[in-house]
Amino acid sequence: MIDFRSDTFTKPTPAMLAAMSAAPVGDDVFGEDPTVNLLEANLAAYFGMEAALFCPSGTMSNQIAIKVHTLPGDEVICSDLAHVYIYEGGGIAFNAGAQARPLHGDRGMIRAAQVEAAINDIDDDHKARTSLVCLENTSNRGGGCCYDWQEILHIREVCSTHGLQLHLDGARLFNALVATGQDPKQYGEVFDSISVCFNKGMGCPMGSVLLGSKTFIREARRVRKKLGGGLRQVGYMAACLQYALDHNVKRLKIDHEHAKIIATALIENDYVGKMMPVETNILIFEVKGIAPKRFAELLKRQDILVSVVSPTQVRIVTHMDITAEMVQRTCHAILNMENHP
Ligand SMILES: *Cc1c(COP(=O)(O)O)cnc(C)c1O
């Protein structure tokens, strides 16, 4: 099977497994796992932030950040396509007792002027207190698009003017960094907190890291414990993340190239309609003439798996476990697709 359903399907390589089994470990709830401590220090340095916290999943690191940055009844501004809003089980309400203020942007990217207009008047008792803005880069439902850096700086300005915190859901921030060539420290300077994922496209079975100031991470650690996310000898997993950081970030550009190659084949397919610009490792396109489910079925006959993400759209995600040869086979299948029963 050639699995394009998600970049979450990647598996550890033998070298990763070797790094994991060689890791020195301790009880991380006691702060005594040297491999976890090293990973956290390395990532904090990588983004130029004060501190970091290993978390089991990206959902947990986002939810912890939202909980720490808000009080119950507060409002969180995000895009109407944001993972924190549509794919975290209503966690903003469940975990933080806060509510979302979803804004309609361009492919999941919102603008500074929209953010400013959505901030509630602090003196109006009718209104929820706006306390946090969450951005997502790359934007998953936006077809892996990268935020315009200038716009992020404008949003930062708005947040600073109005005393709001700014969190980045950077589940695929490494993809954005590779695609734009930006310095990760720029992100550390601008955001109050950042969550990055290693279970996307880089071979790790689990793991996300939350970054922020020392006081923020101190609170985040408490919340992680409350959510049951305090783990013991998790250095085995931290070693896998460290390996991915050292070896699997730069190669993301191969996934981006693979996505562009597949896009050129898709454009030639009669059933493919409007496609979102392909900037990183995600392709989202409309299917016309047949149902997206049927389109996926026709590819499945050729041992190619894709996902149907809306009643009109199909998504293809490239990742570490997709080889150049698989991309060629996929292009061939797309160019020679036959719709017979
Ligand atoms: C995958 C993802 C997450 C976190 O997912 P987990 O499976 O909980 O690690 C967060 N944000 C975005 C945009 C994602 O794509």
GROMACS .gro file of N, CA and C in nm, residues 254-341:
model
  264
  254ILE      N    1   1.216   1.692   0.056
  254ILE     CA    2   1.187   1.583  -0.040
  254ILE      C    3   1.036   1.559  -0.045
  255ASP      N    4   0.972   1.560   0.073
  255ASP     CA    5   0.826   1.541   0.077
  255ASP      C    6   0.756   1.654   0.001
  256HIS      N    7   0.809   1.775   0.013
  256HIS     CA    8   0.749   1.889  -0.056
  256HIS      C    9   0.764   1.873  -0.208
  257GLU      N   10   0.882   1.824  -0.249
  257GLU     CA   11   0.904   1.799  -0.393
  257GLU      C   12   0.809   1.691  -0.443
  258HIS      N   13   0.794   1.585  -0.364
  258HIS     CA   14   0.702   1.476  -0.402
  258HIS      C   15   0.560   1.529  -0.420
  259ALA      N   16   0.519   1.618  -0.330
  259ALA     CA   17   0.382   1.674  -0.339
  259ALA      C   18   0.365   1.751  -0.470
  260LYS      N   19   0.468   1.826  -0.507
  260LYS     CA   20   0.460   1.906  -0.631
  260LYS      C   21   0.454   1.816  -0.755
  261ILE      N   22   0.529   1.706  -0.751
  261ILE     CA   23   0.526   1.611  -0.864
  261ILE      C   24   0.387   1.549  -0.878
  262ILE      N   25   0.328   1.510  -0.766
  262ILE     CA   26   0.194   1.451  -0.769
  262ILE      C   27   0.093   1.554  -0.820
  263ALA      N   28   0.111   1.679  -0.780
  263ALA     CA   29   0.020   1.786  -0.825
  263ALA      C   30   0.020   1.799  -0.977
  264THR      N   31   0.138   1.786  -1.039
  264THR     CA   32   0.145   1.800  -1.185
  264THR      C   33   0.068   1.687  -1.255
  265ALA      N   34   0.067   1.568  -1.193
  265ALA     CA   35  -0.012   1.458  -1.250
  265ALA      C   36  -0.161   1.482  -1.228
  266LEU      N   37  -0.196   1.528  -1.110
  266LEU     CA   38  -0.338   1.550  -1.076
  266LEU      C   39  -0.403   1.650  -1.172
  267ILE      N   40  -0.327   1.754  -1.207
  267ILE     CA   41  -0.380   1.858  -1.296
  267ILE      C   42  -0.426   1.798  -1.429
  268GLU      N   43  -0.361   1.689  -1.470
  268GLU     CA   44  -0.394   1.623  -1.597
  268GLU      C   45  -0.516   1.530  -1.586
  269ASN      N   46  -0.560   1.504  -1.463
  269ASN     CA   47  -0.671   1.409  -1.443
  269ASN      C   48  -0.805   1.482  -1.457
  270ASP      N   49  -0.895   1.425  -1.540
  270ASP     CA   50  -1.022   1.491  -1.571
  270ASP      C   51  -1.113   1.508  -1.449
  271TYR      N   52  -1.095   1.427  -1.348
  271TYR     CA   53  -1.183   1.435  -1.230
  271TYR      C   54  -1.134   1.536  -1.128
  272VAL      N   55  -1.018   1.591  -1.151
  272VAL     CA   56  -0.960   1.683  -1.053
  272VAL      C   57  -1.000   1.828  -1.085
  273GLY      N   58  -1.062   1.893  -0.987
  273GLY     CA   59  -1.102   2.032  -1.003
  273GLY      C   60  -1.002   2.125  -0.937
  274LYS      N   61  -1.056   2.225  -0.871
  274LYS     CA   62  -0.972   2.327  -0.809
  274LYS      C   63  -0.879   2.267  -0.703
  275MET      N   64  -0.752   2.304  -0.713
  275MET     CA   65  -0.654   2.254  -0.616
  275MET      C   66  -0.597   2.370  -0.537
  276MET      N   67  -0.580   2.349  -0.406
  276MET     CA   68  -0.516   2.455  -0.326
  276MET      C   69  -0.368   2.462  -0.365
  277PRO      N   70  -0.307   2.581  -0.357
  277PRO     CA   71  -0.163   2.590  -0.390
  277PRO      C   72  -0.083   2.490  -0.307
  278VAL      N   73   0.011   2.422  -0.371
  278VAL     CA   74   0.091   2.320  -0.300
  278VAL      C   75   0.220   2.385  -0.250
  279GLU      N   76   0.225   2.411  -0.119
  279GLU     CA   77   0.343   2.479  -0.062
  279GLU      C   78   0.433   2.386   0.016
  280THR      N   79   0.374   2.280   0.073
  280THR     CA   80   0.455   2.189   0.155
  280THR      C   81   0.422   2.044   0.121
  281ASN      N   82   0.374   1.966   0.218
  281ASN     CA   83   0.353   1.823   0.194
  281ASN      C   84   0.206   1.783   0.185
  282ILE      N   85   0.115   1.880   0.176
  282ILE     CA   86  -0.027   1.847   0.171
  282ILE      C   87  -0.088   1.896   0.041
  283LEU      N   88  -0.168   1.810  -0.022
  283LEU     CA   89  -0.244   1.848  -0.141
  283LEU      C   90  -0.391   1.834  -0.109
  284ILE      N   91  -0.469   1.940  -0.126
  284ILE     CA   92  -0.614   1.931  -0.111
  284ILE      C   93  -0.676   1.979  -0.241
  285PHE      N   94  -0.762   1.896  -0.299
  285PHE     CA   95  -0.823   1.934  -0.428
  285PHE      C   96  -0.967   1.888  -0.436
  286GLU      N   97  -1.043   1.959  -0.519
  286GLU     CA   98  -1.182   1.922  -0.541
  286GLU      C   99  -1.190   1.815  -0.648
  287VAL      N  100  -1.291   1.729  -0.635
  287VAL     CA  101  -1.313   1.624  -0.734
  287VAL      C  102  -1.443   1.657  -0.807
  288LYS      N  103  -1.440   1.648  -0.939
  288LYS     CA  104  -1.559   1.679  -1.018
  288LYS      C  105  -1.596   1.560  -1.109
  289GLY      N  106  -1.724   1.547  -1.141
  289GLY     CA  107  -1.768   1.439  -1.230
  289GLY      C  108  -1.798   1.309  -1.158
  290ILE      N  109  -1.721   1.278  -1.055
  290ILE     CA  110  -1.749   1.162  -0.970
  290ILE      C  111  -1.740   1.208  -0.824
  291ALA      N  112  -1.788   1.123  -0.733
  291ALA     CA  113  -1.780   1.158  -0.590
  291ALA      C  114  -1.636   1.139  -0.542
  292PRO      N  115  -1.590   1.223  -0.448
  292PRO     CA  116  -1.456   1.205  -0.393
  292PRO      C  117  -1.432   1.063  -0.341
  293LYS      N  118  -1.535   1.002  -0.285
  293LYS     CA  119  -1.522   0.864  -0.235
  293LYS      C  120  -1.487   0.768  -0.348
  294ARG      N  121  -1.549   0.790  -0.463
  294ARG     CA  122  -1.524   0.707  -0.581
  294ARG      C  123  -1.380   0.728  -0.630
  295PHE      N  124  -1.338   0.853  -0.630
  295PHE     CA  125  -1.201   0.887  -0.670
  295PHE      C  126  -1.102   0.810  -0.582
  296ALA      N  127  -1.127   0.812  -0.452
  296ALA     CA  128  -1.040   0.741  -0.357
  296ALA      C  129  -1.044   0.590  -0.384
  297GLU      N  130  -1.162   0.540  -0.418
  297GLU     CA  131  -1.179   0.397  -0.446
  297GLU      C  132  -1.097   0.355  -0.569
  298LEU      N  133  -1.100   0.439  -0.672
  298LEU     CA  134  -1.027   0.408  -0.796
  298LEU      C  135  -0.877   0.402  -0.770
  299LEU      N  136  -0.828   0.487  -0.680
  299LEU     CA  137  -0.686   0.482  -0.645
  299LEU      C  138  -0.655   0.361  -0.557
  300LYS      N  139  -0.750   0.327  -0.473
  300LYS     CA  140  -0.729   0.213  -0.382
  300LYS      C  141  -0.711   0.084  -0.460
  301ARG      N  142  -0.777   0.074  -0.574
  301ARG     CA  143  -0.759  -0.043  -0.661
  301ARG      C  144  -0.614  -0.058  -0.705
  302GLN      N  145  -0.544   0.055  -0.707
  302GLN     CA  146  -0.400   0.054  -0.744
  302GLN      C  147  -0.311   0.054  -0.619
  303ASP      N  148  -0.372   0.016  -0.505
  303ASP     CA  149  -0.299   0.012  -0.377
  303ASP      C  150  -0.251   0.150  -0.330
  304ILE      N  151  -0.329   0.254  -0.362
  304ILE     CA  152  -0.294   0.389  -0.319
  304ILE      C  153  -0.406   0.442  -0.229
  305LEU      N  154  -0.368   0.483  -0.109
  305LEU     CA  155  -0.469   0.532  -0.014
  305LEU      C  156  -0.463   0.684  -0.001
  306VAL      N  157  -0.579   0.748  -0.015
  306VAL     CA  158  -0.590   0.894   0.004
  306VAL      C  159  -0.710   0.918   0.096
  307SER      N  160  -0.727   1.038   0.147
  307SER     CA  161  -0.843   1.058   0.233
  307SER      C  162  -0.941   1.161   0.175
  308VAL      N  163  -1.067   1.136   0.205
  308VAL     CA  164  -1.174   1.227   0.164
  308VAL      C  165  -1.197   1.319   0.284
  309VAL      N  166  -1.171   1.449   0.265
  309VAL     CA  167  -1.175   1.539   0.381
  309VAL      C  168  -1.301   1.627   0.387
  310SER      N  169  -1.380   1.626   0.280
  310SER     CA  170  -1.508   1.698   0.282
  310SER      C  171  -1.594   1.636   0.173
  311PRO      N  172  -1.721   1.673   0.162
  311PRO     CA  173  -1.805   1.614   0.058
  311PRO      C  174  -1.755   1.642  -0.084
  312THR      N  175  -1.660   1.737  -0.098
  312THR     CA  176  -1.609   1.768  -0.233
  312THR      C  177  -1.457   1.752  -0.246
  313GLN      N  178  -1.388   1.731  -0.135
  313GLN     CA  179  -1.241   1.737  -0.141
  313GLN      C  180  -1.169   1.608  -0.102
  314VAL      N  181  -1.057   1.586  -0.169
  314VAL     CA  182  -0.967   1.475  -0.137
  314VAL      C  183  -0.834   1.534  -0.090
  315ARG      N  184  -0.768   1.463   0.002
  315ARG     CA  185  -0.639   1.509   0.053
  315ARG      C  186  -0.532   1.401   0.034
  316ILE      N  187  -0.416   1.445  -0.009
  316ILE     CA  188  -0.299   1.358  -0.022
  316ILE      C  189  -0.188   1.421   0.062
  317VAL      N  190  -0.125   1.341   0.147
  317VAL     CA  191  -0.015   1.393   0.230
  317VAL      C  192   0.110   1.310   0.205
  318THR      N  193   0.219   1.376   0.172
  318THR     CA  194   0.346   1.305   0.152
  318THR      C  195   0.425   1.306   0.283
  319HIS      N  196   0.514   1.209   0.297
  319HIS     CA  197   0.589   1.195   0.422
  319HIS      C  198   0.710   1.105   0.402
  320MET      N  199   0.783   1.084   0.511
  320MET     CA  200   0.909   1.010   0.510
  320MET      C  201   0.900   0.869   0.449
  321ASP      N  202   0.787   0.804   0.466
  321ASP     CA  203   0.776   0.665   0.419
  321ASP      C  204   0.726   0.655   0.275
  322ILE      N  205   0.720   0.769   0.207
  322ILE     CA  206   0.684   0.769   0.064
  322ILE      C  207   0.813   0.786  -0.015
  323THR      N  208   0.843   0.687  -0.100
  323THR     CA  209   0.966   0.692  -0.179
  323THR      C  210   0.940   0.755  -0.316
  324ALA      N  211   1.048   0.791  -0.386
  324ALA     CA  212   1.038   0.848  -0.520
  324ALA      C  213   0.968   0.749  -0.613
  325GLU      N  214   0.996   0.622  -0.594
  325GLU     CA  215   0.935   0.517  -0.678
  325GLU      C  216   0.783   0.513  -0.654
  326MET      N  217   0.742   0.527  -0.529
  326MET     CA  218   0.597   0.529  -0.497
  326MET      C  219   0.530   0.650  -0.563
  327VAL      N  220   0.603   0.761  -0.565
  327VAL     CA  221   0.548   0.882  -0.627
  327VAL      C  222   0.528   0.858  -0.777
  328GLN      N  223   0.625   0.792  -0.840
  328GLN     CA  224   0.614   0.761  -0.983
  328GLN      C  225   0.495   0.671  -1.011
  329ARG      N  226   0.479   0.567  -0.926
  329ARG     CA  227   0.366   0.474  -0.943
  329ARG      C  228   0.233   0.547  -0.927
  330THR      N  229   0.232   0.641  -0.831
  330THR     CA  230   0.109   0.717  -0.804
  330THR      C  231   0.075   0.806  -0.924
  331CYS      N  232   0.175   0.873  -0.978
  331CYS     CA  233   0.152   0.960  -1.095
  331CYS      C  234   0.099   0.877  -1.210
  332HIS      N  235   0.156   0.759  -1.229
  332HIS     CA  236   0.111   0.670  -1.336
  332HIS      C  237  -0.037   0.634  -1.316
  333ALA      N  238  -0.074   0.601  -1.193
  333ALA     CA  239  -0.213   0.564  -1.162
  333ALA      C  240  -0.307   0.683  -1.185
  334ILE      N  241  -0.261   0.802  -1.148
  334ILE     CA  242  -0.345   0.922  -1.164
  334ILE      C  243  -0.365   0.953  -1.313
  335LEU      N  244  -0.258   0.935  -1.391
  335LEU     CA  245  -0.264   0.968  -1.534
  335LEU      C  246  -0.340   0.862  -1.614
  336ASN      N  247  -0.350   0.741  -1.559
  336ASN     CA  248  -0.417   0.633  -1.632
  336ASN      C  249  -0.542   0.582  -1.560
  337MET      N  250  -0.607   0.671  -1.488
  337MET     CA  251  -0.723   0.630  -1.409
  337MET      C  252  -0.840   0.593  -1.499
  338GLU      N  253  -0.899   0.476  -1.470
  338GLU     CA  254  -1.016   0.435  -1.549
  338GLU      C  255  -1.134   0.411  -1.457
  339ASN      N  256  -1.245   0.471  -1.491
  339ASN     CA  257  -1.364   0.463  -1.404
  339ASN      C  258  -1.458   0.355  -1.453
  340HIS      N  259  -1.412   0.229  -1.443
  340HIS     CA  260  -1.503   0.119  -1.478
  340HIS      C  261  -1.544   0.044  -1.351
  341PRO      N  262  -1.659  -0.024  -1.353
  341PRO     CA  263  -1.710  -0.083  -1.231
  341PRO      C  264  -1.621  -0.193  -1.171
   0.00000   0.00000   0.00000
